[in-house]
Coordinates of N, CA and C in Angstrom, one line a residue:
X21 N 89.4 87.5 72.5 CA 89.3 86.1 72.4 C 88.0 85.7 73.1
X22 N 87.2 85.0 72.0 CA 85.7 84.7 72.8 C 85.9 83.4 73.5
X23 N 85.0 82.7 74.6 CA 85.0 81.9 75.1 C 84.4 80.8 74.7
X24 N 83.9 79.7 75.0 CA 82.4 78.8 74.3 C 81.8 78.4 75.5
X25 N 81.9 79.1 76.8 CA 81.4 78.9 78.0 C 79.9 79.3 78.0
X26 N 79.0 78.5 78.4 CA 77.8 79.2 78.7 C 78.0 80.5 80.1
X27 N 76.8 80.8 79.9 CA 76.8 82.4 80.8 C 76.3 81.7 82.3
X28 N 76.4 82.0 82.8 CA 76.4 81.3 84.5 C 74.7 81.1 84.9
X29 N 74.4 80.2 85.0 CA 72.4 80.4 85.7 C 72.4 81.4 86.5
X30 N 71.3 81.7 85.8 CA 70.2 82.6 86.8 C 69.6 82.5 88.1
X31 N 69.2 81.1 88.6 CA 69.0 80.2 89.2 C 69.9 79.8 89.9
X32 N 69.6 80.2 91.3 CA 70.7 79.8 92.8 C 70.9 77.8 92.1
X33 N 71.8 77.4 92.6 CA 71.6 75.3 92.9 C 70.8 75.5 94.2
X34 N 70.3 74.0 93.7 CA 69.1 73.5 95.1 C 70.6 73.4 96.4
X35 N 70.8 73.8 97.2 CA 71.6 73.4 98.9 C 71.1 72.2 99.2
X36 N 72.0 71.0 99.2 CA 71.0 69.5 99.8 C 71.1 70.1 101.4
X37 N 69.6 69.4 102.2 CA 69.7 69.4 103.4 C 71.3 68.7 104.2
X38 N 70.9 68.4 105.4 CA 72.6 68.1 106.4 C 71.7 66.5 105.7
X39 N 70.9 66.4 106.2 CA 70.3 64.5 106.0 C 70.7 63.9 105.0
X40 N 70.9 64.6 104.2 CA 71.1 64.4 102.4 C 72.8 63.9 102.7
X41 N 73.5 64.9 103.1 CA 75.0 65.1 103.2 C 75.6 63.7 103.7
X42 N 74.6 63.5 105.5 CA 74.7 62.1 105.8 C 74.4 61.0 105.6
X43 N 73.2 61.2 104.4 CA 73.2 59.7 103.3 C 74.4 59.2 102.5
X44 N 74.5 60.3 101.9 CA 75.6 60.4 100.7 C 76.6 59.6 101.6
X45 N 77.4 60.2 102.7 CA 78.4 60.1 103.0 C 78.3 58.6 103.9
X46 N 77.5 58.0 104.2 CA 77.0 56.6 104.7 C 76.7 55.6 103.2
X47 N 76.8 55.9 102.1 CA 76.4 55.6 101.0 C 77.8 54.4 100.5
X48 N 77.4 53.4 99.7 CA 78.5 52.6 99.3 C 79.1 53.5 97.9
X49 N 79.0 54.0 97.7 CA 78.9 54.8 96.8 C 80.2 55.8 97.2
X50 N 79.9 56.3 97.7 CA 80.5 57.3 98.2 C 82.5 56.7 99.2
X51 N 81.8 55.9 99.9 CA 82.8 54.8 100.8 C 83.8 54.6 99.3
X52 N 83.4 53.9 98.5 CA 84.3 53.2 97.3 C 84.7 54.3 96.6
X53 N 84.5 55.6 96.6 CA 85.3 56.8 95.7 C 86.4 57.0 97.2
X54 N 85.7 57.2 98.3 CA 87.0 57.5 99.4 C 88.0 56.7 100.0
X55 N 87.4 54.7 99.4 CA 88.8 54.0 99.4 C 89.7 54.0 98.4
X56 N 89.1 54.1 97.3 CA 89.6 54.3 95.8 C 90.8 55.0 95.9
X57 N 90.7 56.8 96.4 CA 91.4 57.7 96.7 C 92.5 57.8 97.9
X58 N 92.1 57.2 98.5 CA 93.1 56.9 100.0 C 94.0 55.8 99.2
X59 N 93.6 54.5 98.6 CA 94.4 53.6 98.1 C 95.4 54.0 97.1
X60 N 95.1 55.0 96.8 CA 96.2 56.1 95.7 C 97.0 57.0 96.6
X61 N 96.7 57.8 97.0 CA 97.0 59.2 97.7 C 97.9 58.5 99.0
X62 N 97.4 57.6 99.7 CA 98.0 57.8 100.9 C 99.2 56.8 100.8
X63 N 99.6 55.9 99.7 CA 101.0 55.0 99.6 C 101.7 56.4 98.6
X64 N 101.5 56.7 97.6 CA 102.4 57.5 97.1 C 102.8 58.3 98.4
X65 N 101.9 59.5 99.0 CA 102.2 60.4 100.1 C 103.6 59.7 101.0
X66 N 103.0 58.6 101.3 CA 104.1 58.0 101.7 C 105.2 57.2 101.1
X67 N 105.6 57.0 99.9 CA 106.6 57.0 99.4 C 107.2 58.3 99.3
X68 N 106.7 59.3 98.7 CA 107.2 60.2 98.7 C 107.9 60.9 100.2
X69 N 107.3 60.8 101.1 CA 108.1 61.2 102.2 C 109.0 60.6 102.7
X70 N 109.1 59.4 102.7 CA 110.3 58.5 102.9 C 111.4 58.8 102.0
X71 N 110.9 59.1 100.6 CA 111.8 58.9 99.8 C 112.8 60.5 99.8
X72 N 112.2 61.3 100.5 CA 112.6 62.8 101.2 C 113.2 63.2 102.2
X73 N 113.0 62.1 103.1 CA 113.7 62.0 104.4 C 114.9 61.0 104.0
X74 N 115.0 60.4 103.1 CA 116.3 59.8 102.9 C 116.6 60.2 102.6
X75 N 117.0 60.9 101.0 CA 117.8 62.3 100.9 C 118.1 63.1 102.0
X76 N 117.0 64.1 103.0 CA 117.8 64.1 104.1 C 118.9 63.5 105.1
X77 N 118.3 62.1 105.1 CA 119.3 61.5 105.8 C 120.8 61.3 105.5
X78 N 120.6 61.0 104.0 CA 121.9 60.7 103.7 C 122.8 62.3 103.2
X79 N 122.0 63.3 103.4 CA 122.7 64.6 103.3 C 123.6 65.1 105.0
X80 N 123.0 64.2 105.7 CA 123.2 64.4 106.7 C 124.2 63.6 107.4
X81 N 124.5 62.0 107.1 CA 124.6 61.3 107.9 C 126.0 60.5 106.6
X82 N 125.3 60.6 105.5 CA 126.5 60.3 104.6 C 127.3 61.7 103.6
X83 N 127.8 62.3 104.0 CA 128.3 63.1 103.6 C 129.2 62.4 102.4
X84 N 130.6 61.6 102.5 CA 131.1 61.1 101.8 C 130.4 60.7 100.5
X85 N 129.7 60.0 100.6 CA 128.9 59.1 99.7 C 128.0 60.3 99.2
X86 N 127.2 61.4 99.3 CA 126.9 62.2 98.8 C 127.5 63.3 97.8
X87 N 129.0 63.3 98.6 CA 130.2 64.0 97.8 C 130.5 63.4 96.7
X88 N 130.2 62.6 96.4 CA 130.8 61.5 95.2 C 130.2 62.1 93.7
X89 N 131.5 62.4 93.0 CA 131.3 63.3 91.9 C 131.0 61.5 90.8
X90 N 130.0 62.3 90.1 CA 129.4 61.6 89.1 C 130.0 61.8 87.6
X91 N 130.0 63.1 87.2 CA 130.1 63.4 85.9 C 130.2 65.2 86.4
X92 N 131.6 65.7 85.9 CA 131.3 66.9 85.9 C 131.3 67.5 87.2
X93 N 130.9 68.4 87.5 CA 130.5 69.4 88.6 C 129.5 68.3 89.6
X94 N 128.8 67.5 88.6 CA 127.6 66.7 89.9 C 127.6 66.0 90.4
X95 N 127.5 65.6 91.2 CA 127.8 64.6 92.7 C 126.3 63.7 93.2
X96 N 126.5 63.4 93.4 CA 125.2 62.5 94.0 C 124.3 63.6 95.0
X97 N 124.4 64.1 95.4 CA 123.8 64.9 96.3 C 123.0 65.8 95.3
X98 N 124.0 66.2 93.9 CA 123.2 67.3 93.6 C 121.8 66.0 92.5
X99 N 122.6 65.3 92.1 CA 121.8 64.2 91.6 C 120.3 64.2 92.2
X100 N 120.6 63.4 93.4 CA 119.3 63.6 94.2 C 118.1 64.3 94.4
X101 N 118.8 66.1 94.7 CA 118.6 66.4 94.9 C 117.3 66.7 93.6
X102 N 118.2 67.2 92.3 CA 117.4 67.5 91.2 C 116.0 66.2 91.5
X103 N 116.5 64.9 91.3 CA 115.3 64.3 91.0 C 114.2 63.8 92.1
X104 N 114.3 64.8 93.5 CA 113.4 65.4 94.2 C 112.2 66.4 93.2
X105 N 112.7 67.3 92.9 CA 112.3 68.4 92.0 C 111.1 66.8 90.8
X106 N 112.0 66.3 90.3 CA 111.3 65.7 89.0 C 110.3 64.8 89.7
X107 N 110.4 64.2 90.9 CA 109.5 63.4 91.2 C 108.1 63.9 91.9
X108 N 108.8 65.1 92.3 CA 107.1 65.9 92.8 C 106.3 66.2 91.6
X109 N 106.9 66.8 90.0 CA 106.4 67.0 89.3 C 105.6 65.8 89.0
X110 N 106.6 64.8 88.8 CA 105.8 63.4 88.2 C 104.6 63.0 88.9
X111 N 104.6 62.9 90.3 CA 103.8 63.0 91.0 C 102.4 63.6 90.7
X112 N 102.7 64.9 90.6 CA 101.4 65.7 90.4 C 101.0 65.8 89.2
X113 N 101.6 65.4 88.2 CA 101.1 64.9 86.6 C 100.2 63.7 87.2
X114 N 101.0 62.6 87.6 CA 100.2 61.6 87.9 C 98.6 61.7 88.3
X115 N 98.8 62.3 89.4 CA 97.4 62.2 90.2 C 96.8 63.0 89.8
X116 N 97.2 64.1 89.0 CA 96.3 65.1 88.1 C 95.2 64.2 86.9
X117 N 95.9 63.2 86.9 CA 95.9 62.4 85.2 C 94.4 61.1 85.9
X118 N 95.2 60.5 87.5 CA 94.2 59.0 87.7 C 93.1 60.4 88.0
X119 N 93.1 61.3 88.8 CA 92.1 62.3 89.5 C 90.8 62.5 88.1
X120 N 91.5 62.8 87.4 CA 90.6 63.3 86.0 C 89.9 62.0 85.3
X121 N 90.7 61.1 85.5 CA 90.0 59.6 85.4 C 89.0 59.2 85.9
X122 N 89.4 59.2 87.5 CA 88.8 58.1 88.3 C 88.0 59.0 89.4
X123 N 88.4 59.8 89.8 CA 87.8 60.5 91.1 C 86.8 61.4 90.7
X124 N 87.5 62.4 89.4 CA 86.6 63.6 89.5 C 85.1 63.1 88.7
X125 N 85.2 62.3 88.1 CA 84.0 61.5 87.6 C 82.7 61.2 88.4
X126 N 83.4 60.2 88.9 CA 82.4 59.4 90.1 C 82.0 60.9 91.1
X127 N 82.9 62.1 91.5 CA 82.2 62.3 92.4 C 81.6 63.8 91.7
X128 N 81.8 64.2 90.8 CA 81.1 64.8 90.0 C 79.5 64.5 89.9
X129 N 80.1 62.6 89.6 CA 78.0 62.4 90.0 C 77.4 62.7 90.9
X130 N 78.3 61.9 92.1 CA 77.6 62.2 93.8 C 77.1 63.9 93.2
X131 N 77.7 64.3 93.4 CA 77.4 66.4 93.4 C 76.5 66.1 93.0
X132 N 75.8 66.4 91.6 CA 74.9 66.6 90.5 C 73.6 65.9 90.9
X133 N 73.7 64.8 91.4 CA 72.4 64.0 92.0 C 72.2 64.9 93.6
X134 N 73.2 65.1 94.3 CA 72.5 65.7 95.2 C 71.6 67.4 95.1
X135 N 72.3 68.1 94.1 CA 71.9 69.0 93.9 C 70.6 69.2 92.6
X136 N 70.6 68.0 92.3 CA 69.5 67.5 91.7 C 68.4 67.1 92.5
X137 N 68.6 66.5 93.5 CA 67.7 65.9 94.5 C 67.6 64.6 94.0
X138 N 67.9 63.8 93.1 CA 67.6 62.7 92.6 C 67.7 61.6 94.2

């Protein structure tokens, strides 16, 4: 199975200096890709762990109410528990999906210009 990849350069990349690093990263530029990404990452992170620790909690603290058969063999506990499983997936579809959008773009540029020296 052939690939359609080019063959790797010959040619090391230019290494930006540390000066370079602390432009970039003092840059408005740069600031607005790493509020962009905190404004995503860091409320889901925290939904998600709240929404983990209550399952724990109530595996712990409501037993009754977790025992509560739904349909079948399943009970709210096992309920839960599955759509723990589904929501980390969803999760990581998600931010796989805005990342490919929104993040790895912009900072794909940052890269390219510094290793361009632009």
């Amino acid at each position: 199975m052939a690939t359609e990849t080019p063959p790797p350069s010959k040619s090391p990349a230019r290494l930006p200096a540390g000066e370079e690093f602390v432009a970039v990263q003092e840059s408005a530029e740069f600031g607005e890709l790493r509020r962009s990404y905190r404004g995503f990452a860091f409320p889901l992170t925290f939904a998600f762990i709240a929404w983990y620790l209550l399952y724990v909690l109530l595996s712990n603290y409501a037993g009754d109410f977790m025992g509560t058969k739904l349909f079948g063999n399943f009970n709210v506990a096992m309920t839960l528990g599955l759509a723990q499983f589904l929501t980390t997936f969803l999760i990581a579809w998600w931010y796989a999906r805005v990342a490919a959008a929104k993040f790895d773009p912009r900072a794909e540029a940052i890269k390219s210009r510094m290793e361009g020296g632009a």
